[in-house]
PDB file of C-alpha atoms and ligand atoms in Angstrom:
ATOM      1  CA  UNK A  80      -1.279 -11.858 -15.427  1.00 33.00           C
ATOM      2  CA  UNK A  81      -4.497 -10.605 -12.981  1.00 37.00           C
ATOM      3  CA  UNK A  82      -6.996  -9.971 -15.621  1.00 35.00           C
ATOM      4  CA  UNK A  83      -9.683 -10.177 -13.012  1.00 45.00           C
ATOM      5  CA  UNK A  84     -11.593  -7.350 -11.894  1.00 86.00           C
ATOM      6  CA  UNK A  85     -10.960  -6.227  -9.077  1.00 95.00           C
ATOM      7  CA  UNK A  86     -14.368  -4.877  -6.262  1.00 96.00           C
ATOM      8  CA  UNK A  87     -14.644  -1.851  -5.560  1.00 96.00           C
ATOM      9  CA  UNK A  88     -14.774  -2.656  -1.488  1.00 98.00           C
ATOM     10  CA  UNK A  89     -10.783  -3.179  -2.675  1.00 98.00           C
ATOM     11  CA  UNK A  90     -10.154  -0.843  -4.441  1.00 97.00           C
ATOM     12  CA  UNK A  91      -9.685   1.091  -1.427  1.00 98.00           C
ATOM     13  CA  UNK A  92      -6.958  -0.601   1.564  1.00 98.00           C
ATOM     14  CA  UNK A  93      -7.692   1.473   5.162  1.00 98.00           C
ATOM     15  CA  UNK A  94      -4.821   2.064   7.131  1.00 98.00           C
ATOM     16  CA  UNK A  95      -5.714   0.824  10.506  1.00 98.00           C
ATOM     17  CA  UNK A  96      -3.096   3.502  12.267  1.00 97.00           C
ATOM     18  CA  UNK A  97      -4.264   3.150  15.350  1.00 97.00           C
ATOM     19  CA  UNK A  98      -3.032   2.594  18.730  1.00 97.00           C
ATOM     20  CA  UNK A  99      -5.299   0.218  20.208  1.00 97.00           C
ATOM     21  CA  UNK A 100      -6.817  -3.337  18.392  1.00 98.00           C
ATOM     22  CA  UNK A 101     -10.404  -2.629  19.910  1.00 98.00           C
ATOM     23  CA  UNK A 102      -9.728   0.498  18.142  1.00 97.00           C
ATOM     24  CA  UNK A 103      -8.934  -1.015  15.041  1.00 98.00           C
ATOM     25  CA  UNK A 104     -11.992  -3.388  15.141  1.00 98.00           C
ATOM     26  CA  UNK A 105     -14.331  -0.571  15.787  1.00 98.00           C
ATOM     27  CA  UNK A 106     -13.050   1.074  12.734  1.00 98.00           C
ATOM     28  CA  UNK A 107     -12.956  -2.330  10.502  1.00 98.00           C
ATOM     29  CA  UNK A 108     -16.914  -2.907  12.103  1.00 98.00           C
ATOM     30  CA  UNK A 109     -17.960   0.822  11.094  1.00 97.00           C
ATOM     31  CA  UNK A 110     -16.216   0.273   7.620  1.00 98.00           C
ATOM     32  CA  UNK A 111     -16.353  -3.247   6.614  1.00 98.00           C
ATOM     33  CA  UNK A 112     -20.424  -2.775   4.692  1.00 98.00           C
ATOM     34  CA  UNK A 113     -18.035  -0.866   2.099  1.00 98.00           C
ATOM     35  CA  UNK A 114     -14.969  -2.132   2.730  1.00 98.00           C
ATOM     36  CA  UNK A 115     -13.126  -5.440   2.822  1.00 98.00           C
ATOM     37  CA  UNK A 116      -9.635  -4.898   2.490  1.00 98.00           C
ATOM     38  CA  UNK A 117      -7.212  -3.307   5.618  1.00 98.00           C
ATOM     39  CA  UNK A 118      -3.843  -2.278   6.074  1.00 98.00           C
ATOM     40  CA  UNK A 119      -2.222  -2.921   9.372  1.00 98.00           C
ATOM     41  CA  UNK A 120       1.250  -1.214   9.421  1.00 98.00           C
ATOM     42  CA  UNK A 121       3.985  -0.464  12.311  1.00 97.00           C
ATOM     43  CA  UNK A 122       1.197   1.670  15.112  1.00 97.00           C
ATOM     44  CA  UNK A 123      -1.008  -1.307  15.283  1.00 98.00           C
ATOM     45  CA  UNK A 124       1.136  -3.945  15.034  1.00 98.00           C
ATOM     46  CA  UNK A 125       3.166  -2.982  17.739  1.00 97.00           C
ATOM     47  CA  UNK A 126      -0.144  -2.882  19.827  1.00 96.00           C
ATOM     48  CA  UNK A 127      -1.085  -5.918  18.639  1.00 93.00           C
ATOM     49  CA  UNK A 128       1.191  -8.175  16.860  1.00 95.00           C
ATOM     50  CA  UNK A 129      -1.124 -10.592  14.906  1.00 97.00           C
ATOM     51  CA  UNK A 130      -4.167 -10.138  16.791  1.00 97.00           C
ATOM     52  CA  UNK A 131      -5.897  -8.067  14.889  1.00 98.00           C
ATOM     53  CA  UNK A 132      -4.442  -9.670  11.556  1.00 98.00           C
ATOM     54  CA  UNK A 133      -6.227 -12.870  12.139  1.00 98.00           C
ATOM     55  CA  UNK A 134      -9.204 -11.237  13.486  1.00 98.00           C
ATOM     56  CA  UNK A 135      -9.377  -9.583  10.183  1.00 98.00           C
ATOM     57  CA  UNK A 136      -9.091 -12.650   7.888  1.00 98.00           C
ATOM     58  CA  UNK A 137     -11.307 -14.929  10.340  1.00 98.00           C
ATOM     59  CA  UNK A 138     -13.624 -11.763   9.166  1.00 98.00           C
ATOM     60  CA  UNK A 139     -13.199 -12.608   5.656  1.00 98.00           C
ATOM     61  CA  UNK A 140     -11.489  -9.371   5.375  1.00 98.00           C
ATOM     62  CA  UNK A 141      -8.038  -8.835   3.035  1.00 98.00           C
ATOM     63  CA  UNK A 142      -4.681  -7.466   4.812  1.00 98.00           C
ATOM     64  CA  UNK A 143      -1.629  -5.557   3.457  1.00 98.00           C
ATOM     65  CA  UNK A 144       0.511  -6.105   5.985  1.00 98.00           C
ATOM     66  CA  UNK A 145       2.376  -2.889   5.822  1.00 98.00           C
ATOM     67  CA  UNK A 146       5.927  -3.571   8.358  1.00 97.00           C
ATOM     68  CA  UNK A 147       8.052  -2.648   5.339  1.00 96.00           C
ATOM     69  CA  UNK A 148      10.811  -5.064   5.961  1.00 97.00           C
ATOM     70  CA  UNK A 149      13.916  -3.926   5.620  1.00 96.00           C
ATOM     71  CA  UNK A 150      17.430  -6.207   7.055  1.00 96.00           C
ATOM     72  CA  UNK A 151      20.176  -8.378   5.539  1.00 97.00           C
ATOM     73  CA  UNK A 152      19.139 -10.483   3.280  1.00 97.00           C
ATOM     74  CA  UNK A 153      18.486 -13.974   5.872  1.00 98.00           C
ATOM     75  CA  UNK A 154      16.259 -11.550   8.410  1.00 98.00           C
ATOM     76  CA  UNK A 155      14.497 -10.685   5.773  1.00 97.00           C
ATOM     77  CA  UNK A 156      13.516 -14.138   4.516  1.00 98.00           C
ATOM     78  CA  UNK A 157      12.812 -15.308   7.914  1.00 97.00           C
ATOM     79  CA  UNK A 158      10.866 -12.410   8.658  1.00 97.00           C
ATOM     80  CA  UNK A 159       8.742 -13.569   5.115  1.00 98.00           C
ATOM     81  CA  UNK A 160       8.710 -16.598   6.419  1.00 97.00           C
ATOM     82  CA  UNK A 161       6.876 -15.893   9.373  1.00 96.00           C
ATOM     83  CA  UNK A 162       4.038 -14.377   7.422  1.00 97.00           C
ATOM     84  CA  UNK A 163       3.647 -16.131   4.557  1.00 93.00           C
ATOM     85  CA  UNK A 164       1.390 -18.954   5.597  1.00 90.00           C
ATOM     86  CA  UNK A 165      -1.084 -16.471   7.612  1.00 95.00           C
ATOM     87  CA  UNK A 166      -3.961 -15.436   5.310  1.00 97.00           C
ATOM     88  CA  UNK A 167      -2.176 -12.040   4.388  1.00 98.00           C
ATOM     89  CA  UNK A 168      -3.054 -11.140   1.160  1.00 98.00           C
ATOM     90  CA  UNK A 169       0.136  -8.197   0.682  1.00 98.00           C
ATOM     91  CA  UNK A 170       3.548  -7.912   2.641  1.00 98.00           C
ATOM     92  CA  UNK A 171       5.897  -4.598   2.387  1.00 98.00           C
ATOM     93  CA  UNK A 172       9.706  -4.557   1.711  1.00 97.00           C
ATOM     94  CA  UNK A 173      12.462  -2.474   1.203  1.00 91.00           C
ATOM     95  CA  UNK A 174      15.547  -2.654  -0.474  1.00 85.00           C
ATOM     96  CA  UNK A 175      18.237  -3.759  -2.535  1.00 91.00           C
ATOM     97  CA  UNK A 176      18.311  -6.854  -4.729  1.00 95.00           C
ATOM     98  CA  UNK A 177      19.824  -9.741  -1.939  1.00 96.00           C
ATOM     99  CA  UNK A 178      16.819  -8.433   0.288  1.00 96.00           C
ATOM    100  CA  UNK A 179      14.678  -8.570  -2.482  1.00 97.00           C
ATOM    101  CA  UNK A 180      15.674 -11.844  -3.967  1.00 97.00           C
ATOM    102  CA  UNK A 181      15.455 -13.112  -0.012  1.00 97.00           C
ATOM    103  CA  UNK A 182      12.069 -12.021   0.318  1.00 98.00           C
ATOM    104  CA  UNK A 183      11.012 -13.293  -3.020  1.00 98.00           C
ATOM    105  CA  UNK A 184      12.657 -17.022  -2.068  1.00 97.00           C
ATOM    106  CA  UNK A 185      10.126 -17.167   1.197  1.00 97.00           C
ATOM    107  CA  UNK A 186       7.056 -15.547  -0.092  1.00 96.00           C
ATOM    108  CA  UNK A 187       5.010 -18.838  -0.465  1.00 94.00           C
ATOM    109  CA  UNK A 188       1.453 -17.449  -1.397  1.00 93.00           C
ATOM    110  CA  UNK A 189       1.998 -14.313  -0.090  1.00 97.00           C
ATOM    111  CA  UNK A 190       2.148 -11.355  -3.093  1.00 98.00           C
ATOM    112  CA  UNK A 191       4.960  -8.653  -2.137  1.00 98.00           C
ATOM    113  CA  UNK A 192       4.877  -5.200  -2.505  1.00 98.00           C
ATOM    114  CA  UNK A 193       8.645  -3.482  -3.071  1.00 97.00           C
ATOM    115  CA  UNK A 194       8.267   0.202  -1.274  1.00 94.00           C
ATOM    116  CA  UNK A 195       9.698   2.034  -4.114  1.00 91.00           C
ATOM    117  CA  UNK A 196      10.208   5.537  -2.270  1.00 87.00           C
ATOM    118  CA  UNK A 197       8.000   6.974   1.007  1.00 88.00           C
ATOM    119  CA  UNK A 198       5.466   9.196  -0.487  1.00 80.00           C
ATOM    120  CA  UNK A 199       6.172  11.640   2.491  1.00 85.00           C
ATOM    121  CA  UNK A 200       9.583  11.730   0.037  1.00 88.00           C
ATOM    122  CA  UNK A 201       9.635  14.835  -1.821  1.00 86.00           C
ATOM    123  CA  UNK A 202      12.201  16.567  -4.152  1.00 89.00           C
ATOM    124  CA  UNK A 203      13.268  18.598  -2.030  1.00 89.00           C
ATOM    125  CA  UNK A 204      14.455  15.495   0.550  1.00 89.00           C
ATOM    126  CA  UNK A 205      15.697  14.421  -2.451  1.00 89.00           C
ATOM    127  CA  UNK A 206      18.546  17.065  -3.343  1.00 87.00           C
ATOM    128  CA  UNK A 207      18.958  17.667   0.888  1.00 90.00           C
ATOM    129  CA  UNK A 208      20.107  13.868   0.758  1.00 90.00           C
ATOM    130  CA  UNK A 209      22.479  14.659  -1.915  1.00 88.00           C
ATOM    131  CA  UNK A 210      20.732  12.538  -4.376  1.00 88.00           C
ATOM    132  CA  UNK A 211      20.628  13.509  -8.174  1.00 87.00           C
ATOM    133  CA  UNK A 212      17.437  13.011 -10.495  1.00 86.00           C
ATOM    134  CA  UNK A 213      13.659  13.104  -9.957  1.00 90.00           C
ATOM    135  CA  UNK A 214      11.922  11.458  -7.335  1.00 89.00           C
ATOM    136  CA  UNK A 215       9.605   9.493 -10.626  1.00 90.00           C
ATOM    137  CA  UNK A 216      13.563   8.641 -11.877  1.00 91.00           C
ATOM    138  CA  UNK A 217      13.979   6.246  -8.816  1.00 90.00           C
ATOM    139  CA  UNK A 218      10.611   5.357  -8.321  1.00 91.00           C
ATOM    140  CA  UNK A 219      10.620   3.567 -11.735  1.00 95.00           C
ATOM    141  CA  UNK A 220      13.850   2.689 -11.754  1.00 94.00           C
ATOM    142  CA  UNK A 221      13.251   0.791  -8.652  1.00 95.00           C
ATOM    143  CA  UNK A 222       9.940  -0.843  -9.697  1.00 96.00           C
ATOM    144  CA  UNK A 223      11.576  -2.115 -12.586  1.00 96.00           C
ATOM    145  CA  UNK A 224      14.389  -3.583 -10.539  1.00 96.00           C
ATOM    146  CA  UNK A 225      11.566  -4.967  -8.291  1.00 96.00           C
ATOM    147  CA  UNK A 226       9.594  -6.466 -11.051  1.00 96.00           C
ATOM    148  CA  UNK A 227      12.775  -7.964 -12.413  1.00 96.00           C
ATOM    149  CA  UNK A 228      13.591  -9.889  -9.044  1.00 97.00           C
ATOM    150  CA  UNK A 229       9.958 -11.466  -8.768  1.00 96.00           C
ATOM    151  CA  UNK A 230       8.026  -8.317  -7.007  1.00 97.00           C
ATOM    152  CA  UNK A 231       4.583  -8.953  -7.157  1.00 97.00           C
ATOM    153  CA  UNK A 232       3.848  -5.461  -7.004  1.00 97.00           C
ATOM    154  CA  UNK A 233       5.118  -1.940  -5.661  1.00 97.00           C
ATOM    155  CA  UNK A 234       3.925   0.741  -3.541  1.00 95.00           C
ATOM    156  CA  UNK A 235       4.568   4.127  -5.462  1.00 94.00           C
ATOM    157  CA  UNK A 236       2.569   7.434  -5.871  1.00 90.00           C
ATOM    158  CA  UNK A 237      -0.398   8.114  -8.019  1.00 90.00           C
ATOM    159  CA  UNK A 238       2.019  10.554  -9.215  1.00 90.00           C
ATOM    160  CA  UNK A 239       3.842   8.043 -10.674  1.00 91.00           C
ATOM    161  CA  UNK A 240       1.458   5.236 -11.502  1.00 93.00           C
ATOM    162  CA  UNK A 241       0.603   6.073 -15.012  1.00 93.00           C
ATOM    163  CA  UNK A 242       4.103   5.676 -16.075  1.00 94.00           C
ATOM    164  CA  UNK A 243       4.685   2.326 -14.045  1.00 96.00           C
ATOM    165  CA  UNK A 244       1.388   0.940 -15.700  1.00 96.00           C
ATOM    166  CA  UNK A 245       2.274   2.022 -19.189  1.00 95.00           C
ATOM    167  CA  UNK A 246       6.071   0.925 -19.167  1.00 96.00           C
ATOM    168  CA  UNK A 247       6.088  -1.873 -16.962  1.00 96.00           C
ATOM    169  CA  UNK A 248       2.701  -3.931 -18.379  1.00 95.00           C
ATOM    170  CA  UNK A 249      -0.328  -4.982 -16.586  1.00 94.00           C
ATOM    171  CA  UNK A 250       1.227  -7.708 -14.284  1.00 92.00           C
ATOM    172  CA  UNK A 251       2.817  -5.488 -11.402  1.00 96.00           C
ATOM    173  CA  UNK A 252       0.214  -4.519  -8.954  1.00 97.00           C
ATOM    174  CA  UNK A 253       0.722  -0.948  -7.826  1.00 97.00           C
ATOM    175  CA  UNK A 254      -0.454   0.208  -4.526  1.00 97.00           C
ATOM    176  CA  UNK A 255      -1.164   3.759  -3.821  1.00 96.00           C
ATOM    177  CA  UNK A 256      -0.937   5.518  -0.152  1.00 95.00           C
ATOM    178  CA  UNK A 257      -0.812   9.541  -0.056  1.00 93.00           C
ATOM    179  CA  UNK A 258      -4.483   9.633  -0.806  1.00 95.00           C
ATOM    180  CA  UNK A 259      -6.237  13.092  -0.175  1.00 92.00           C
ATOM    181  CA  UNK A 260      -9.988  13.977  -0.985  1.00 89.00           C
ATOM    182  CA  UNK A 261      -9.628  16.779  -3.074  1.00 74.00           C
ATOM    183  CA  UNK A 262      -5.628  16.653  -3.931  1.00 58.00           C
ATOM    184  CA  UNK A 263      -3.735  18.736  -6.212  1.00 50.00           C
ATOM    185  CA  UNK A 264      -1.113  20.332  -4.359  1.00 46.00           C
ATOM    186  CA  UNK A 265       0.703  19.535  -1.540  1.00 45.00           C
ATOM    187  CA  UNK A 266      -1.083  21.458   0.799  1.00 49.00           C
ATOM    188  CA  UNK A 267      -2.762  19.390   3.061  1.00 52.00           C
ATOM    189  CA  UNK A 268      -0.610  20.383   5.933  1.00 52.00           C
ATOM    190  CA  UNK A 269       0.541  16.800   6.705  1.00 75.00           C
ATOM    191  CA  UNK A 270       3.216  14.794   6.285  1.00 83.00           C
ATOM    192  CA  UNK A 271       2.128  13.454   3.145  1.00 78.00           C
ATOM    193  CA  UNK A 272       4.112  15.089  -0.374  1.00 84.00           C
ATOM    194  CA  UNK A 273       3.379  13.274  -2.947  1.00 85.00           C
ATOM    195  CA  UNK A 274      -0.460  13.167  -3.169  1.00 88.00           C
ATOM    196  CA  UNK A 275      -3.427  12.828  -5.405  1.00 91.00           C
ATOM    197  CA  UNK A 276      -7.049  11.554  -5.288  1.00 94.00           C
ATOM    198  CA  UNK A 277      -8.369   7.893  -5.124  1.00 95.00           C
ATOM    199  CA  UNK A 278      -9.755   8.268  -8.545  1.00 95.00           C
ATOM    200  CA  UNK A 279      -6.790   9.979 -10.230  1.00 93.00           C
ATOM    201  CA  UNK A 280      -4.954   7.466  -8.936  1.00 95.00           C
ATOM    202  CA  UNK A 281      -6.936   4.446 -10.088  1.00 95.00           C
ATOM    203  CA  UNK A 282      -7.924   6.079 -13.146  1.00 94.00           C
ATOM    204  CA  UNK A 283      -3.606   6.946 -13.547  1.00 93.00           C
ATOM    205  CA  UNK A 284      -3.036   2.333 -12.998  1.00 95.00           C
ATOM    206  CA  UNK A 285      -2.818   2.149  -9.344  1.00 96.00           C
ATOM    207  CA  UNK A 286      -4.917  -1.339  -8.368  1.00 97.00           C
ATOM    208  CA  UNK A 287      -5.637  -0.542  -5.141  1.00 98.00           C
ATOM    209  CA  UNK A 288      -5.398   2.890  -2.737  1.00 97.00           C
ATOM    210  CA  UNK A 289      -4.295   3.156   0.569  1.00 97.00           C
ATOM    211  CA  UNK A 290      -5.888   5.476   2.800  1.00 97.00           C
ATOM    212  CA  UNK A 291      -5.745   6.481   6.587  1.00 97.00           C
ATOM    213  CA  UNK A 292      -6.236   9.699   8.276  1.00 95.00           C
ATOM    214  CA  UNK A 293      -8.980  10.916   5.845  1.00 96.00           C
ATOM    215  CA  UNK A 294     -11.166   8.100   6.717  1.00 96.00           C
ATOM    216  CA  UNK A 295      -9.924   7.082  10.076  1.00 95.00           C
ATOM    217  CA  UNK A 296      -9.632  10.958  11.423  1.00 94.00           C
ATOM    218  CA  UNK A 297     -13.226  11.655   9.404  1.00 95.00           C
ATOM    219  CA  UNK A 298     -16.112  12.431  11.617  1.00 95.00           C
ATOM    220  CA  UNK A 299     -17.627  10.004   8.879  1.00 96.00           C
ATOM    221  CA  UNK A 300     -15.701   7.637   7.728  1.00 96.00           C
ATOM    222  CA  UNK A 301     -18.272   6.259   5.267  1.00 97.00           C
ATOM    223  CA  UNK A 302     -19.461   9.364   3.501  1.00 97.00           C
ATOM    224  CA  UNK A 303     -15.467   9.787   2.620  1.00 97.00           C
ATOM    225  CA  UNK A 304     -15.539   6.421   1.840  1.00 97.00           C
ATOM    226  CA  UNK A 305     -18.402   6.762  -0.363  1.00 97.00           C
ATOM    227  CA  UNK A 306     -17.072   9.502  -1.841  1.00 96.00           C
ATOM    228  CA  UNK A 307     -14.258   8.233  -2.580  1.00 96.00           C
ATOM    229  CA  UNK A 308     -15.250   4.833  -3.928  1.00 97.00           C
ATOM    230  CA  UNK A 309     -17.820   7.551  -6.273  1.00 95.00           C
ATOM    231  CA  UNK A 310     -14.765   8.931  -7.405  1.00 94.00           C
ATOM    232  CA  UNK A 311     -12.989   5.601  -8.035  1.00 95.00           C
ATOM    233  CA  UNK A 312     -16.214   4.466 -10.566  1.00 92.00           C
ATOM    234  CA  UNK A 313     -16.480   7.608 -12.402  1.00 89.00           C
ATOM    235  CA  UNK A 314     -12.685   8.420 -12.965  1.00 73.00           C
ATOM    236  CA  UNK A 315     -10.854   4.888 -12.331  1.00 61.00           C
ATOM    237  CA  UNK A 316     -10.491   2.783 -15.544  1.00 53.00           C
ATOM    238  CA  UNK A 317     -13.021   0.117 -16.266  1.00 47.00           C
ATOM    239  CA  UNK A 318     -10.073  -2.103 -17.717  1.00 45.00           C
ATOM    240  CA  UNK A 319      -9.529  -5.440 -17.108  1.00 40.00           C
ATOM    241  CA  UNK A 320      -7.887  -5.183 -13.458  1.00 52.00           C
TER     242      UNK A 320
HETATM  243  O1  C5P B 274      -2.920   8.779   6.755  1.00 59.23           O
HETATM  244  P1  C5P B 274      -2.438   8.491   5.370  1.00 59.23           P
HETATM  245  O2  C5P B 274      -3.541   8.309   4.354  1.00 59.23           O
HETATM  246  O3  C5P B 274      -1.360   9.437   4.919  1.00 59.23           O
HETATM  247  O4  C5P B 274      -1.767   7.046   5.537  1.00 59.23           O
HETATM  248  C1  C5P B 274      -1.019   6.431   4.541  1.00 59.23           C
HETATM  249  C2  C5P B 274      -0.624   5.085   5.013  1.00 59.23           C
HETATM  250  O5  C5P B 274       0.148   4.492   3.981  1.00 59.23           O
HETATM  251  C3  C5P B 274       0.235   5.058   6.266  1.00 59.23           C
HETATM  252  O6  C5P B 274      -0.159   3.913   7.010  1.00 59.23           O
HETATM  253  C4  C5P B 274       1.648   4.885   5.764  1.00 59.23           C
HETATM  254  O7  C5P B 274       2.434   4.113   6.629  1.00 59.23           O
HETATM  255  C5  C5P B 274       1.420   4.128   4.468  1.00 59.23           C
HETATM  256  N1  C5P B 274       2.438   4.292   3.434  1.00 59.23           N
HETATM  257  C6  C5P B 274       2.755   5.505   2.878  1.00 59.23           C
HETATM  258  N2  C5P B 274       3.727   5.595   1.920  1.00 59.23           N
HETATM  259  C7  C5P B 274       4.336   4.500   1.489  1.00 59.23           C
HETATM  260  C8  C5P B 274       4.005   3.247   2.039  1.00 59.23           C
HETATM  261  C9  C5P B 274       3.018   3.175   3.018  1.00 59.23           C
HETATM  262  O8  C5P B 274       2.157   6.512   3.247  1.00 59.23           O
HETATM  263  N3  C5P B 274       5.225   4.570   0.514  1.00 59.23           N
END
């Protein structure tokens, strides 16, 4: 069980969604007095493969990397494989038990994080897919099926964290993207459904927060980050995470 503490300079994980990795490492540079802990997902990774990973752990920095595997079971593993002795600190996956059991056999060090369902998922996309239930229904039902198979963690909405942290007990990490300053509706015209603040989310038993556009589309990305990390102290519990 993590009964450490965790910083606030992780609290927050910035998405590095951008196109370029001298972009990326202007961001990281204009960030990293606050912030030590980065996301690098499918936009920078294609730019970059592990460039800008290892530049960021050489830094002393954290990374989620955020590819969000998802094959048979033996790509998957290999895929693991190929990351786990790298420095990253999280690894994304999809999918259904062989994948996850896969992923699980190659982790090494590495802690995974089981996407439980896209928080640009609504309920809407939901009934359109023919799907019956809520959107919380499968999000828990596949953490727990996660957790089960050796998950270190998932990546779910603050809309659904409290439940995940009461339920399913202190050891699953929870990691929290669809971040907006200010959020209680869904009106933030992006893609992004499923949304709440970094302190609602904290304070609800998310670990960590992901968060891109609002700091890496901000004209300054530290006063949101301030604010933010403001928001994380007063509201986020002072538990033993
Ligand atoms: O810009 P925004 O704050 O919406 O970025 C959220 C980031 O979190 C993106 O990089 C996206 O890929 C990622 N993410 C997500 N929902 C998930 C998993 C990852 O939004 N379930």
């Amino acid at each position: 069980m993590n009964t450490t503490s965790i910083a606030l300079s992780e609290r927050i994980i910035v998405a590095l969604d951008v196109d370029t990795p001298e972009q990326a490492k202007a961001l990281v540079k204009k960030c990293e007095s606050h912030v030590s802990f980065y996301k690098v997902g499918l936009q920078l990774f294609m730019a970059s493969w592990f460039e800008t990973v290892d530049w960021l752990i050489d830094r002393g920095h954290k990374v989620m990397l955020d590819l969000k595997f998802f094959d048979i079971p033996e790509t998957v593993k290999q895929a693991v494989e190929q990351v786990n002795s790298r420095g990253v600190t999280f690894a994304t996956i999809h999918g259904n038990d062989p994948i996850i059991r896969a992923a699980v056999s190659a982790r090494g060090d590495l802690q995974l994080l089981a996407v439980t369902v896209l928080t640009s998922f609504g309920e809407e996309d939901m009934r359109a897919m023919g799907m019956t239930g809520t959107v919380a229904d499968l999000v828990y039902f596949r953490a727990k099926r996660a957790l089960e198979l050796g998950c270190d963690g998932v990546v779910s909405s603050g809309l659904e964290a409290e439940k995940l942290r009461r339920d399913l007990g202190e050891k699953l990490l929870i990691v929290t993207p669809g971040i907006r300053p200010g959020a209680n509706t869904c009106d933030q015209g992006d893609d992004q459904q499923r949304i709440v603040t970094a302190g609602r989310a904290i304070a609800g038993g998310a670990d960590h927060v992901v968060v891109g556009r609002p700091i890496t589309r901000a004209i300054d990305p530290i006063k949101v980050i301030e604010q933010m990390q403001s928001d994380i102290s007063c509201l986020g519990r002072q538990g033993n995470r």
